[in-house]
mmCIF file of C-alpha atoms in Angstrom:
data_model
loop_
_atom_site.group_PDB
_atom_site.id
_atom_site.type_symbol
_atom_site.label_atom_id
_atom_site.label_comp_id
_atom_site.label_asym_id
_atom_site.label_seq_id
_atom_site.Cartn_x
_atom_site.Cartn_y
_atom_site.Cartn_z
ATOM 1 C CA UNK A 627 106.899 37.026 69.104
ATOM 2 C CA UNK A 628 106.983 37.228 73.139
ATOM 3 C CA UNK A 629 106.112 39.756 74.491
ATOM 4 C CA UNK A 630 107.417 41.123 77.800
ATOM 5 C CA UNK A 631 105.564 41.793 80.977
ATOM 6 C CA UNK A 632 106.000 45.357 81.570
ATOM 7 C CA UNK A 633 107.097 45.598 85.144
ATOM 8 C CA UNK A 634 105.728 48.218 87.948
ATOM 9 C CA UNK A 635 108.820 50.718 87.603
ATOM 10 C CA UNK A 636 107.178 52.368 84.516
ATOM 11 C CA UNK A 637 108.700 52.137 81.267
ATOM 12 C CA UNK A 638 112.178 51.517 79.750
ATOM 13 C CA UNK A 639 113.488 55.165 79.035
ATOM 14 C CA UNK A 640 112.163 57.931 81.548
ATOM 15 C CA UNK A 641 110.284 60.590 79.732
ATOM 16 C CA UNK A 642 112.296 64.003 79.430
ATOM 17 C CA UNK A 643 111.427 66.403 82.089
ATOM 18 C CA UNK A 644 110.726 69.583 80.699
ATOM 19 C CA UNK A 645 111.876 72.512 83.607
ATOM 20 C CA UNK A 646 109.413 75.713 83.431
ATOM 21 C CA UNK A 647 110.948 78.692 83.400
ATOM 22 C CA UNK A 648 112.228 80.790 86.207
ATOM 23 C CA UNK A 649 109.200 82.744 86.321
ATOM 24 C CA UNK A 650 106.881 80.326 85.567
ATOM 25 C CA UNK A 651 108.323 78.187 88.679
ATOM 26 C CA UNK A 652 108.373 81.592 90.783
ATOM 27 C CA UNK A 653 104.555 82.023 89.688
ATOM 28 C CA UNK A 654 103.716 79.136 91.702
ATOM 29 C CA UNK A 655 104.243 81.166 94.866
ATOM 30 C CA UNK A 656 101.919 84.287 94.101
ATOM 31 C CA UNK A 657 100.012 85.288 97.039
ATOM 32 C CA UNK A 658 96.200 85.177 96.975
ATOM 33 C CA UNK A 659 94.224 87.681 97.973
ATOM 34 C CA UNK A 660 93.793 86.679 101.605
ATOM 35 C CA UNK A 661 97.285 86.789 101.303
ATOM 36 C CA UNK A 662 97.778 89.980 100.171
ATOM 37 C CA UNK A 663 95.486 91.070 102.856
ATOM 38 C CA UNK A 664 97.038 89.655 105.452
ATOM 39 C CA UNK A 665 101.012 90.755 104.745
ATOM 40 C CA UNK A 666 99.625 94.496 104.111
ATOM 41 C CA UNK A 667 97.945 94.264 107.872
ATOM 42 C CA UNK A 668 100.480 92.539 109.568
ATOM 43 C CA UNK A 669 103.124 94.815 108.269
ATOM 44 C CA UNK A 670 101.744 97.921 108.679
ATOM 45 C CA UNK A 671 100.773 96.719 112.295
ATOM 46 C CA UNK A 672 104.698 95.926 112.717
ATOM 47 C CA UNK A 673 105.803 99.193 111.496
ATOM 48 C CA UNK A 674 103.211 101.407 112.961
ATOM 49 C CA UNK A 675 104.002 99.284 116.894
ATOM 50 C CA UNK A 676 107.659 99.556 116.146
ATOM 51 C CA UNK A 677 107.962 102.685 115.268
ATOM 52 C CA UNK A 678 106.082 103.981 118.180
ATOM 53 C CA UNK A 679 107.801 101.770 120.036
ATOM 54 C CA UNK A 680 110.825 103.383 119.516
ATOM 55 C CA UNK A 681 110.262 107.030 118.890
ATOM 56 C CA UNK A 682 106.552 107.367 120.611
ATOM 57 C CA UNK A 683 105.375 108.494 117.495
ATOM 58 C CA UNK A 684 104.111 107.802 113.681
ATOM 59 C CA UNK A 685 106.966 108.862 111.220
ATOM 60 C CA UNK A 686 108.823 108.408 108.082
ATOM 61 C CA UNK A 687 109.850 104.949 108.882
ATOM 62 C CA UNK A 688 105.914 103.804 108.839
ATOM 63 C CA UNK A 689 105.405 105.910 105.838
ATOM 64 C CA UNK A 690 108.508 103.987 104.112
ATOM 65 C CA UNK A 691 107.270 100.826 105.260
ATOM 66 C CA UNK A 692 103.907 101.288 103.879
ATOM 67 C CA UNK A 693 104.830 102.582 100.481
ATOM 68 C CA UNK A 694 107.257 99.413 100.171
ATOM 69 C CA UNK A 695 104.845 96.723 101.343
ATOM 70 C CA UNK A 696 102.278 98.385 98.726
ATOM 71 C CA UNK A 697 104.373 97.869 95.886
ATOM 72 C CA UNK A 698 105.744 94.577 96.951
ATOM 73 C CA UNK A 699 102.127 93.119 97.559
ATOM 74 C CA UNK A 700 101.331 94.466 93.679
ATOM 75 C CA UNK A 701 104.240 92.370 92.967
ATOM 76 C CA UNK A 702 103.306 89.318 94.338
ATOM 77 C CA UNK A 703 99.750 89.322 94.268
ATOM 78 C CA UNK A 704 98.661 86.182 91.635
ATOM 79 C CA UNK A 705 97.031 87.342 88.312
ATOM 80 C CA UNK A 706 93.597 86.182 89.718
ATOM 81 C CA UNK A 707 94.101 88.896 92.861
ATOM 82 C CA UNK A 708 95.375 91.592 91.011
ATOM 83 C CA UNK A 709 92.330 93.632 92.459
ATOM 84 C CA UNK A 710 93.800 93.500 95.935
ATOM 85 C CA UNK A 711 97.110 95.461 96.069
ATOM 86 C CA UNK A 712 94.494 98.202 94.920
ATOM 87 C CA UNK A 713 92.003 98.089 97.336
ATOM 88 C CA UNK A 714 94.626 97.075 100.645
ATOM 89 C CA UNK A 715 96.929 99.954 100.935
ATOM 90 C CA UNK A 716 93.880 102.563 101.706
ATOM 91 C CA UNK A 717 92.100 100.522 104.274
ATOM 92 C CA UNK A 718 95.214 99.138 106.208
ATOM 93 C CA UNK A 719 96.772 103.005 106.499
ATOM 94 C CA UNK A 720 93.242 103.568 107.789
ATOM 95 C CA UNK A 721 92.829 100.773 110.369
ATOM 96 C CA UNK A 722 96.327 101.376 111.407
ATOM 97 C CA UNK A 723 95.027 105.431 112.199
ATOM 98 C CA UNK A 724 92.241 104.695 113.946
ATOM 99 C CA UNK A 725 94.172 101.638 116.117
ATOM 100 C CA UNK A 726 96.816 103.949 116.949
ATOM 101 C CA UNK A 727 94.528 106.925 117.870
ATOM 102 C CA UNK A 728 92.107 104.581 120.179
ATOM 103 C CA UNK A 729 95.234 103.185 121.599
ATOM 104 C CA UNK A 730 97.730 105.937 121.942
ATOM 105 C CA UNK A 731 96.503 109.051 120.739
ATOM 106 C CA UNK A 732 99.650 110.933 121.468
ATOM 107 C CA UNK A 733 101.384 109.189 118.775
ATOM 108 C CA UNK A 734 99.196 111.080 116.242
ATOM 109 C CA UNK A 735 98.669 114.342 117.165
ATOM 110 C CA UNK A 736 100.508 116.899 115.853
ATOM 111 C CA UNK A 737 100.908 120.773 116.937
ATOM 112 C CA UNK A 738 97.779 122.914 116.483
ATOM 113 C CA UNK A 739 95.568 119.833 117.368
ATOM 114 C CA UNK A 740 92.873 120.657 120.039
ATOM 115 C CA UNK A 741 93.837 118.871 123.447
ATOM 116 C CA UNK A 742 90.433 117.303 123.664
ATOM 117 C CA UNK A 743 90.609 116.597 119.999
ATOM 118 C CA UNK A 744 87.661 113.434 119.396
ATOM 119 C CA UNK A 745 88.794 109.937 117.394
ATOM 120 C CA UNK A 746 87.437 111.215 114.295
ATOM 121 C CA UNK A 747 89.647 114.487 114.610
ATOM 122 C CA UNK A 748 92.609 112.507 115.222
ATOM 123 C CA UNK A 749 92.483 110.373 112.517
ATOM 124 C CA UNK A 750 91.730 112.831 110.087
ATOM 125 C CA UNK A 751 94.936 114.600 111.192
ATOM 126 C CA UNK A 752 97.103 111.675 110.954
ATOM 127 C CA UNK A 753 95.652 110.769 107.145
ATOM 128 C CA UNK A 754 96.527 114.225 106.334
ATOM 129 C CA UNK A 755 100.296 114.136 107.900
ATOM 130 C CA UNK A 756 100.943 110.850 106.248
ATOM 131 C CA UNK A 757 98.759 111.747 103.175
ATOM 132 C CA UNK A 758 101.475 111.542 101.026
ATOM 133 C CA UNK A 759 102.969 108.125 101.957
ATOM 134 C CA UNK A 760 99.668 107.083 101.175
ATOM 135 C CA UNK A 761 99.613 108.735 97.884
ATOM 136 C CA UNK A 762 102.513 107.250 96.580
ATOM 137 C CA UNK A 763 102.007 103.551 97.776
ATOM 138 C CA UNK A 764 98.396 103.435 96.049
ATOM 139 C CA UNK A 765 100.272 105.184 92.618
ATOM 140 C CA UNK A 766 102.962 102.562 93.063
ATOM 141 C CA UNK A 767 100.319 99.414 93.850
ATOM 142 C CA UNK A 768 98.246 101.272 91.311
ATOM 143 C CA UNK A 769 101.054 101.221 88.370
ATOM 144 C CA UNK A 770 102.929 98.458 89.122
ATOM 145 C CA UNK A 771 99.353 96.159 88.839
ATOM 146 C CA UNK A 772 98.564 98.299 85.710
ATOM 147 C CA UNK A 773 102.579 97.112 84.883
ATOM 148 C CA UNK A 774 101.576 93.032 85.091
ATOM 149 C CA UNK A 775 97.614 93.826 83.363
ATOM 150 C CA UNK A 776 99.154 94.399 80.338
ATOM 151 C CA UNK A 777 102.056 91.903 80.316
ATOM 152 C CA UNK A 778 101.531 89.355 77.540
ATOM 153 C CA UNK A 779 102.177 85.847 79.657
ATOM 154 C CA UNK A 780 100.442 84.082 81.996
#
């Protein structure tokens, strides 16, 4: 019996590819935790310069923006960096404050404020006025990584 020099293009019959599932092959993508990191700063940057931009002052559409980019970073954080989406949204609405009260404090301060009001009395006043954007991004960050903790597949 001869036998047959197997030439370089591999074998006779190609193997069956197997395709991973929609998920699986969307898993692939997950953002790390640097990566969480640095969408929930350079978003809340964005929002926080355009909506001063605009209006000359911190608003609703920062306090939308922020609630959204916390749950979407507990979305696509990767299981290893589920830790992040819960740690981000507090610090970023905080270095966003005290950026925007070094660098204009007018967009801030709200009525009843002291005119010679100090950093520290600024931001406390905008973490109170936006206290509730901040509440409900962390819940949402909060229960939507609680959401994927408990999910069965990895």
């Amino acid at each position: 019996m001869q036998q047959w020099a197997r030439l370089s293009r591999g074998p006779r019959r190609p193997t069956p590819r197997h395709r991973k599932a929609w998920t699986a092959r969307a898993a692939e993508y997950d953002l790390a935790a640097r990566g969480v990191v640095v969408v929930a700063v350079v978003t809340g940057f964005s929002a926080a310069w355009l909506e001063i931009a605009t209006t000359g002052r911190l608003g609703w559409f920062f306090d939308v923006m922020f609630v959204l980019v916390s749950a979407t970073n507990a979305l696509a954080a990767s299981r290893d960096a589920l830790y992040a989406p819960t740690v981000v949204p507090p610090l970023v609405m905080l270095a966003v404050l005290v950026v925007v009260a070094i660098a204009r404090p007018t967009a801030v301060d709200e009525p009843g404020t002291p005119p010679d009001a100090s950093l520290v009395q600024l931001v406390v006043v905008a973490l109170v006025h936006h206290a509730l954007a901040l509440v409900v991004g962390l819940a949402a960050a909060l229960g939507i990584v609680g959401w994927r903790g408990t999910s069965v597949a990895h």
